[in-house]
mmCIF file of C-alpha atoms and ligand atoms in Angstrom:
data_model
loop_
_atom_site.group_PDB
_atom_site.id
_atom_site.type_symbol
_atom_site.label_atom_id
_atom_site.label_comp_id
_atom_site.label_asym_id
_atom_site.label_seq_id
_atom_site.Cartn_x
_atom_site.Cartn_y
_atom_site.Cartn_z
ATOM 1 C CA UNK A 1 -54.036 -82.713 102.158
ATOM 2 C CA UNK A 2 -56.357 -85.702 101.735
ATOM 3 C CA UNK A 3 -56.847 -87.234 98.292
ATOM 4 C CA UNK A 4 -59.355 -85.069 96.404
ATOM 5 C CA UNK A 5 -62.396 -87.171 95.489
ATOM 6 C CA UNK A 6 -65.183 -86.014 93.194
ATOM 7 C CA UNK A 7 -68.573 -87.545 93.850
ATOM 8 C CA UNK A 8 -72.295 -86.912 93.463
ATOM 9 C CA UNK A 9 -75.197 -88.926 94.948
ATOM 10 C CA UNK A 10 -76.869 -88.830 91.521
ATOM 11 C CA UNK A 11 -74.017 -90.839 89.967
ATOM 12 C CA UNK A 12 -76.406 -93.635 90.980
ATOM 13 C CA UNK A 13 -79.327 -93.600 88.524
ATOM 14 C CA UNK A 14 -81.182 -96.164 90.640
ATOM 15 C CA UNK A 15 -81.425 -99.171 88.334
ATOM 16 C CA UNK A 16 -83.106 -102.368 89.523
ATOM 17 C CA UNK A 17 -80.660 -104.489 91.554
ATOM 18 C CA UNK A 18 -80.696 -107.269 88.958
ATOM 19 C CA UNK A 19 -79.874 -104.919 86.035
ATOM 20 C CA UNK A 20 -76.859 -105.984 83.955
ATOM 21 C CA UNK A 21 -75.211 -102.680 84.866
ATOM 22 C CA UNK A 22 -74.471 -102.733 88.647
ATOM 23 C CA UNK A 23 -75.532 -99.132 89.335
ATOM 24 C CA UNK A 24 -75.453 -99.567 93.127
ATOM 25 C CA UNK A 25 -71.666 -99.806 92.988
ATOM 26 C CA UNK A 26 -71.491 -95.981 93.146
ATOM 27 C CA UNK A 27 -73.052 -95.511 96.617
ATOM 28 C CA UNK A 28 -71.312 -98.693 97.834
ATOM 29 C CA UNK A 29 -67.967 -97.312 96.648
ATOM 30 C CA UNK A 30 -68.580 -94.192 98.737
ATOM 31 C CA UNK A 31 -69.425 -96.424 101.736
ATOM 32 C CA UNK A 32 -66.116 -98.230 101.217
ATOM 33 C CA UNK A 33 -64.243 -94.909 100.978
ATOM 34 C CA UNK A 34 -65.882 -93.764 104.224
ATOM 35 C CA UNK A 35 -64.782 -96.992 105.930
ATOM 36 C CA UNK A 36 -61.220 -96.353 104.728
ATOM 37 C CA UNK A 37 -61.377 -92.812 106.172
ATOM 38 C CA UNK A 38 -60.960 -91.316 102.687
ATOM 39 C CA UNK A 39 -64.398 -89.755 102.153
ATOM 40 C CA UNK A 40 -63.919 -86.958 104.692
ATOM 41 C CA UNK A 41 -65.555 -83.541 104.090
ATOM 42 C CA UNK A 42 -62.282 -81.780 103.141
ATOM 43 C CA UNK A 43 -61.641 -84.473 100.490
ATOM 44 C CA UNK A 44 -64.988 -84.315 98.691
ATOM 45 C CA UNK A 45 -66.153 -82.099 95.822
ATOM 46 C CA UNK A 46 -69.413 -82.263 93.887
ATOM 47 C CA UNK A 47 -69.783 -81.403 90.207
ATOM 48 C CA UNK A 48 -72.608 -79.493 88.530
ATOM 49 C CA UNK A 49 -74.064 -81.109 85.386
ATOM 50 C CA UNK A 50 -71.724 -80.559 82.411
ATOM 51 C CA UNK A 51 -72.774 -77.659 80.156
ATOM 52 C CA UNK A 52 -73.808 -78.746 76.651
ATOM 53 C CA UNK A 53 -70.924 -76.706 75.212
ATOM 54 C CA UNK A 54 -68.400 -79.013 76.941
ATOM 55 C CA UNK A 55 -70.189 -82.140 75.764
ATOM 56 C CA UNK A 56 -70.265 -80.842 72.179
ATOM 57 C CA UNK A 57 -66.465 -80.534 72.109
ATOM 58 C CA UNK A 58 -66.384 -84.354 72.066
ATOM 59 C CA UNK A 59 -69.797 -85.425 70.778
ATOM 60 C CA UNK A 60 -72.034 -84.648 67.820
ATOM 61 C CA UNK A 61 -74.304 -81.728 68.722
ATOM 62 C CA UNK A 62 -77.507 -83.597 67.793
ATOM 63 C CA UNK A 63 -76.578 -86.557 70.038
ATOM 64 C CA UNK A 64 -75.832 -84.233 72.991
ATOM 65 C CA UNK A 65 -79.199 -82.512 72.494
ATOM 66 C CA UNK A 66 -80.948 -85.911 72.342
ATOM 67 C CA UNK A 67 -79.398 -87.045 75.644
ATOM 68 C CA UNK A 68 -80.221 -83.783 77.428
ATOM 69 C CA UNK A 69 -83.819 -83.908 76.126
ATOM 70 C CA UNK A 70 -84.090 -87.665 76.919
ATOM 71 C CA UNK A 71 -84.946 -88.276 73.267
ATOM 72 C CA UNK A 72 -82.205 -90.698 72.263
ATOM 73 C CA UNK A 73 -83.345 -92.926 69.370
ATOM 74 C CA UNK A 74 -84.155 -96.457 70.508
ATOM 75 C CA UNK A 75 -81.517 -97.965 68.255
ATOM 76 C CA UNK A 76 -78.801 -95.987 70.057
ATOM 77 C CA UNK A 77 -80.313 -96.767 73.475
ATOM 78 C CA UNK A 78 -80.025 -100.455 72.612
ATOM 79 C CA UNK A 79 -76.314 -99.959 71.811
ATOM 80 C CA UNK A 80 -75.845 -98.119 75.106
ATOM 81 C CA UNK A 81 -77.576 -100.926 77.000
ATOM 82 C CA UNK A 82 -80.278 -98.928 78.808
ATOM 83 C CA UNK A 83 -82.898 -96.276 78.040
ATOM 84 C CA UNK A 84 -81.778 -92.667 78.536
ATOM 85 C CA UNK A 85 -84.414 -91.286 80.887
ATOM 86 C CA UNK A 86 -84.043 -88.285 83.178
ATOM 87 C CA UNK A 87 -81.873 -89.974 85.808
ATOM 88 C CA UNK A 88 -79.533 -91.559 83.256
ATOM 89 C CA UNK A 89 -79.228 -88.261 81.390
ATOM 90 C CA UNK A 90 -78.434 -86.406 84.622
ATOM 91 C CA UNK A 91 -75.909 -89.010 85.758
ATOM 92 C CA UNK A 92 -74.111 -88.819 82.400
ATOM 93 C CA UNK A 93 -73.853 -85.023 82.670
ATOM 94 C CA UNK A 94 -72.697 -85.238 86.308
ATOM 95 C CA UNK A 95 -70.148 -88.031 85.816
ATOM 96 C CA UNK A 96 -68.650 -86.179 82.843
ATOM 97 C CA UNK A 97 -68.402 -82.911 84.750
ATOM 98 C CA UNK A 98 -66.946 -84.938 87.631
ATOM 99 C CA UNK A 99 -63.983 -85.971 85.504
ATOM 100 C CA UNK A 100 -63.480 -82.349 84.354
ATOM 101 C CA UNK A 101 -63.494 -81.274 88.010
ATOM 102 C CA UNK A 102 -61.154 -84.111 89.059
ATOM 103 C CA UNK A 103 -58.759 -83.152 86.251
ATOM 104 C CA UNK A 104 -58.710 -79.539 87.452
ATOM 105 C CA UNK A 105 -58.093 -80.721 91.026
ATOM 106 C CA UNK A 106 -55.282 -82.957 89.757
ATOM 107 C CA UNK A 107 -53.637 -79.987 88.028
ATOM 108 C CA UNK A 108 -53.850 -78.043 91.296
ATOM 109 C CA UNK A 109 -52.959 -80.792 93.793
ATOM 110 C CA UNK A 110 -51.081 -83.391 91.729
ATOM 111 C CA UNK A 111 -53.676 -86.158 91.979
ATOM 112 C CA UNK A 112 -57.467 -86.456 92.205
ATOM 113 C CA UNK A 113 -60.045 -89.130 91.409
ATOM 114 C CA UNK A 114 -63.620 -89.167 90.190
ATOM 115 C CA UNK A 115 -65.783 -91.805 91.918
ATOM 116 C CA UNK A 116 -67.309 -92.562 88.490
ATOM 117 C CA UNK A 117 -66.151 -92.021 84.897
ATOM 118 C CA UNK A 118 -64.186 -94.019 82.382
ATOM 119 C CA UNK A 119 -67.112 -94.185 79.913
ATOM 120 C CA UNK A 120 -64.703 -95.023 77.138
ATOM 121 C CA UNK A 121 -67.088 -96.663 74.635
ATOM 122 C CA UNK A 122 -69.016 -93.443 73.943
ATOM 123 C CA UNK A 123 -67.914 -92.315 70.484
ATOM 124 C CA UNK A 124 -68.230 -88.903 68.835
ATOM 125 C CA UNK A 125 -71.554 -89.742 67.174
ATOM 126 C CA UNK A 126 -73.246 -91.654 70.005
ATOM 127 C CA UNK A 127 -73.028 -93.679 73.197
ATOM 128 C CA UNK A 128 -72.460 -97.454 73.376
ATOM 129 C CA UNK A 129 -71.530 -100.241 75.819
ATOM 130 C CA UNK A 130 -73.059 -98.717 79.008
ATOM 131 C CA UNK A 131 -71.425 -95.357 78.145
ATOM 132 C CA UNK A 132 -73.514 -92.261 77.394
ATOM 133 C CA UNK A 133 -70.884 -89.494 77.278
ATOM 134 C CA UNK A 134 -67.112 -90.013 77.138
ATOM 135 C CA UNK A 135 -65.975 -88.165 80.262
ATOM 136 C CA UNK A 136 -62.222 -88.501 79.671
ATOM 137 C CA UNK A 137 -62.503 -87.246 76.079
ATOM 138 C CA UNK A 138 -64.711 -84.335 77.162
ATOM 139 C CA UNK A 139 -62.334 -83.411 80.005
ATOM 140 C CA UNK A 140 -59.329 -83.631 77.650
ATOM 141 C CA UNK A 141 -60.942 -81.314 75.115
ATOM 142 C CA UNK A 142 -62.160 -78.861 77.792
ATOM 143 C CA UNK A 143 -58.636 -78.558 79.259
ATOM 144 C CA UNK A 144 -57.108 -78.144 75.787
ATOM 145 C CA UNK A 145 -59.705 -75.531 74.790
ATOM 146 C CA UNK A 146 -58.977 -73.561 77.954
ATOM 147 C CA UNK A 147 -55.232 -73.746 77.348
ATOM 148 C CA UNK A 148 -54.767 -75.428 80.744
ATOM 149 C CA UNK A 149 -52.618 -78.198 79.174
ATOM 150 C CA UNK A 150 -50.887 -78.965 75.871
ATOM 151 C CA UNK A 151 -50.021 -82.660 76.158
ATOM 152 C CA UNK A 152 -52.493 -85.232 77.450
ATOM 153 C CA UNK A 153 -51.901 -88.930 78.013
ATOM 154 C CA UNK A 154 -54.793 -91.364 78.430
ATOM 155 C CA UNK A 155 -53.790 -94.615 80.137
ATOM 156 C CA UNK A 156 -56.826 -96.868 79.745
ATOM 157 C CA UNK A 157 -56.425 -100.164 81.626
ATOM 158 C CA UNK A 158 -60.102 -101.150 81.651
ATOM 159 C CA UNK A 159 -60.351 -104.703 80.285
ATOM 160 C CA UNK A 160 -62.286 -103.454 77.249
ATOM 161 C CA UNK A 161 -60.643 -101.541 74.417
ATOM 162 C CA UNK A 162 -61.049 -97.756 74.582
ATOM 163 C CA UNK A 163 -62.725 -97.439 71.190
ATOM 164 C CA UNK A 164 -64.786 -94.320 71.946
ATOM 165 C CA UNK A 165 -61.848 -92.361 73.327
ATOM 166 C CA UNK A 166 -59.743 -93.387 70.328
ATOM 167 C CA UNK A 167 -62.534 -92.271 67.988
ATOM 168 C CA UNK A 168 -63.008 -88.848 69.606
ATOM 169 C CA UNK A 169 -59.318 -88.018 70.089
ATOM 170 C CA UNK A 170 -58.147 -89.534 66.784
ATOM 171 C CA UNK A 171 -57.524 -86.141 65.140
ATOM 172 C CA UNK A 172 -56.254 -84.413 68.280
ATOM 173 C CA UNK A 173 -52.447 -84.581 68.149
ATOM 174 C CA UNK A 174 -52.146 -83.091 71.642
ATOM 175 C CA UNK A 175 -53.761 -86.180 73.190
ATOM 176 C CA UNK A 176 -52.207 -89.678 73.127
ATOM 177 C CA UNK A 177 -54.333 -92.732 73.868
ATOM 178 C CA UNK A 178 -53.059 -96.034 75.259
ATOM 179 C CA UNK A 179 -55.468 -98.936 75.683
ATOM 180 C CA UNK A 180 -54.310 -102.188 77.271
ATOM 181 C CA UNK A 181 -57.187 -104.662 77.151
ATOM 182 C CA UNK A 182 -58.351 -108.217 76.615
ATOM 183 C CA UNK A 183 -58.049 -109.007 72.928
ATOM 184 C CA UNK A 184 -61.253 -111.079 72.663
ATOM 185 C CA UNK A 185 -63.413 -108.673 74.628
ATOM 186 C CA UNK A 186 -66.036 -106.130 73.599
ATOM 187 C CA UNK A 187 -65.983 -104.145 71.342
ATOM 188 C CA UNK A 188 -65.790 -106.655 68.502
ATOM 189 C CA UNK A 189 -64.817 -103.901 66.085
ATOM 190 C CA UNK A 190 -62.069 -101.899 67.779
ATOM 191 C CA UNK A 191 -61.078 -98.363 66.803
ATOM 192 C CA UNK A 192 -57.295 -97.986 66.891
ATOM 193 C CA UNK A 193 -55.839 -96.020 69.799
ATOM 194 C CA UNK A 194 -52.436 -94.357 69.391
ATOM 195 C CA UNK A 195 -51.126 -97.464 71.148
ATOM 196 C CA UNK A 196 -53.102 -100.669 71.675
ATOM 197 C CA UNK A 197 -51.861 -103.585 73.746
ATOM 198 C CA UNK A 198 -54.096 -106.641 73.394
ATOM 199 C CA UNK A 199 -53.784 -109.386 76.010
ATOM 200 C CA UNK A 200 -54.829 -113.050 75.678
ATOM 201 C CA UNK A 201 -57.666 -114.539 77.766
ATOM 202 C CA UNK A 202 -56.614 -115.599 81.239
ATOM 203 C CA UNK A 203 -53.672 -113.189 81.574
ATOM 204 C CA UNK A 204 -52.778 -113.140 85.279
ATOM 205 C CA UNK A 205 -50.993 -110.761 87.651
ATOM 206 C CA UNK A 206 -47.368 -111.504 86.770
ATOM 207 C CA UNK A 207 -47.690 -111.366 82.974
ATOM 208 C CA UNK A 208 -49.943 -108.308 83.185
ATOM 209 C CA UNK A 209 -47.625 -106.324 85.446
ATOM 210 C CA UNK A 210 -44.576 -107.305 83.370
ATOM 211 C CA UNK A 211 -46.208 -105.941 80.249
ATOM 212 C CA UNK A 212 -47.350 -102.750 81.961
ATOM 213 C CA UNK A 213 -43.926 -102.200 83.515
ATOM 214 C CA UNK A 214 -42.389 -102.201 80.044
ATOM 215 C CA UNK A 215 -44.939 -99.790 78.563
ATOM 216 C CA UNK A 216 -44.893 -97.016 81.171
ATOM 217 C CA UNK A 217 -41.287 -95.853 80.542
ATOM 218 C CA UNK A 218 -42.019 -95.925 76.784
ATOM 219 C CA UNK A 219 -44.943 -93.566 77.309
ATOM 220 C CA UNK A 220 -42.798 -91.180 79.311
ATOM 221 C CA UNK A 221 -40.189 -91.073 76.553
ATOM 222 C CA UNK A 222 -42.721 -89.927 73.968
ATOM 223 C CA UNK A 223 -43.463 -86.484 75.358
ATOM 224 C CA UNK A 224 -43.504 -84.422 78.488
ATOM 225 C CA UNK A 225 -47.103 -84.952 79.638
ATOM 226 C CA UNK A 226 -49.056 -82.192 81.361
ATOM 227 C CA UNK A 227 -51.699 -84.575 82.731
ATOM 228 C CA UNK A 228 -52.489 -88.288 82.715
ATOM 229 C CA UNK A 229 -56.033 -89.635 82.731
ATOM 230 C CA UNK A 230 -55.966 -93.089 84.276
ATOM 231 C CA UNK A 231 -58.920 -95.430 83.635
ATOM 232 C CA UNK A 232 -58.561 -97.984 86.443
ATOM 233 C CA UNK A 233 -61.336 -100.359 85.354
ATOM 234 C CA UNK A 234 -61.484 -103.385 87.659
ATOM 235 C CA UNK A 235 -63.055 -105.660 85.040
ATOM 236 C CA UNK A 236 -59.549 -107.152 84.639
ATOM 237 C CA UNK A 237 -60.364 -109.155 87.811
ATOM 238 C CA UNK A 238 -60.615 -112.953 87.610
ATOM 239 C CA UNK A 239 -64.141 -112.866 89.069
ATOM 240 C CA UNK A 240 -65.474 -110.154 86.760
ATOM 241 C CA UNK A 241 -68.553 -111.204 84.798
ATOM 242 C CA UNK A 242 -67.462 -109.539 81.544
ATOM 243 C CA UNK A 243 -63.663 -109.519 81.716
ATOM 244 C CA UNK A 244 -61.638 -112.442 80.416
ATOM 245 C CA UNK A 245 -58.421 -111.748 82.310
ATOM 246 C CA UNK A 246 -57.435 -113.211 85.655
ATOM 247 C CA UNK A 247 -56.039 -110.492 87.900
ATOM 248 C CA UNK A 248 -56.381 -110.797 91.686
ATOM 249 C CA UNK A 249 -57.125 -107.960 94.120
ATOM 250 C CA UNK A 250 -53.367 -107.790 94.770
ATOM 251 C CA UNK A 251 -52.744 -107.639 91.029
ATOM 252 C CA UNK A 252 -55.107 -104.665 90.702
ATOM 253 C CA UNK A 253 -53.413 -102.983 93.655
ATOM 254 C CA UNK A 254 -50.001 -103.622 92.072
ATOM 255 C CA UNK A 255 -51.233 -102.209 88.760
ATOM 256 C CA UNK A 256 -52.620 -99.016 90.318
ATOM 257 C CA UNK A 257 -49.458 -98.607 92.402
ATOM 258 C CA UNK A 258 -47.251 -99.033 89.317
ATOM 259 C CA UNK A 259 -49.150 -96.442 87.252
ATOM 260 C CA UNK A 260 -49.524 -93.845 89.979
ATOM 261 C CA UNK A 261 -45.961 -94.203 91.275
ATOM 262 C CA UNK A 262 -44.598 -93.913 87.748
ATOM 263 C CA UNK A 263 -46.333 -90.656 86.873
ATOM 264 C CA UNK A 264 -46.415 -89.020 90.302
ATOM 265 C CA UNK A 265 -42.738 -89.887 90.710
ATOM 266 C CA UNK A 266 -42.132 -87.786 87.596
ATOM 267 C CA UNK A 267 -44.297 -84.965 88.978
ATOM 268 C CA UNK A 268 -47.049 -85.425 86.374
ATOM 269 C CA UNK A 269 -50.626 -84.657 87.521
ATOM 270 C CA UNK A 270 -52.887 -87.717 87.448
ATOM 271 C CA UNK A 271 -56.671 -87.836 87.234
ATOM 272 C CA UNK A 272 -58.111 -91.257 88.106
ATOM 273 C CA UNK A 273 -61.505 -92.552 86.952
ATOM 274 C CA UNK A 274 -63.017 -95.846 88.033
ATOM 275 C CA UNK A 275 -63.938 -97.469 84.691
ATOM 276 C CA UNK A 276 -65.752 -100.782 84.390
ATOM 277 C CA UNK A 277 -66.426 -103.549 86.854
ATOM 278 C CA UNK A 278 -69.220 -106.119 86.676
ATOM 279 C CA UNK A 279 -70.280 -108.513 89.378
ATOM 280 C CA UNK A 280 -73.476 -109.554 91.099
ATOM 281 C CA UNK A 281 -71.524 -109.284 94.372
ATOM 282 C CA UNK A 282 -71.672 -105.488 94.312
ATOM 283 C CA UNK A 283 -70.033 -104.892 97.738
ATOM 284 C CA UNK A 284 -67.006 -106.930 96.563
ATOM 285 C CA UNK A 285 -67.005 -104.947 93.325
ATOM 286 C CA UNK A 286 -67.140 -101.626 95.204
ATOM 287 C CA UNK A 287 -64.210 -102.772 97.361
ATOM 288 C CA UNK A 288 -62.238 -103.450 94.166
ATOM 289 C CA UNK A 289 -62.992 -99.941 92.858
ATOM 290 C CA UNK A 290 -61.881 -98.529 96.231
ATOM 291 C CA UNK A 291 -58.338 -99.860 95.628
ATOM 292 C CA UNK A 292 -57.626 -96.959 93.217
ATOM 293 C CA UNK A 293 -58.480 -94.455 95.947
ATOM 294 C CA UNK A 294 -56.493 -96.306 98.637
ATOM 295 C CA UNK A 295 -53.404 -96.350 96.418
ATOM 296 C CA UNK A 296 -53.894 -92.757 95.189
ATOM 297 C CA UNK A 297 -54.274 -91.449 98.750
ATOM 298 C CA UNK A 298 -50.657 -92.406 99.480
ATOM 299 C CA UNK A 299 -49.607 -89.955 96.734
ATOM 300 C CA UNK A 300 -51.896 -87.047 97.686
HETATM 301 ZN ZN1 ZN B 401 -64.734 -102.383 80.734
#
């Protein structure tokens, strides 16, 4: 069975190439996955746009309606970082449904990845920081509402703190949120996760992997998890425009390997999402995002 990969061509909302958000990384990631022999027909699934009812489990109903109608107030659009027109609205609904679908595939097959997702700055009331809807929070609440799982672990290793996920899942005792991030990074005002690990600027491979290696067994001792959502943001890379850490490609590979081996070794389903990554060298960035899929495919 090949690694199950969820993708949609409209994950790419077609921003200008010089936009601060490197939108072309989505099609370039799929190109990279094709080159690696991973994006074969029997591996690929496509989501339908998420129904409003799913989105409203995690987000305020008026905000969901505004995004779907492309009538998001300008003040909120500024916090998101781009206007929410038709293509952005559609991509947010598709990427969110993609994580729901990947989570269901993970429950069935052990592991699956969405070739988007990790929009962890979207809070209950509104989007922020390039995130319109919080796909991992929506997927968590959909699975809980359906009774598909009882205990959810979010392992968020994007370089930015997972404030939106922490906000949405704060009062949900069946979901536990870990965020390991750069201390001095966005967001300036962090919302406490169940466990936050803040790293100093310039943290490199060895110190990062040491820290992570100590945390993973702790997480497993807390509860018997039914599913893990893994945000594999590559903005921890030394060459990332927004990150302040100093991981190498090998460090990212070691990180992904450590997380996936840990949970799959214990038989826990894992749903991977790509998270953040910012570079004007978008092919190099797409290759970094492909590492998650290369590592995950060895466990499929
Ligand atoms: Zn990030």
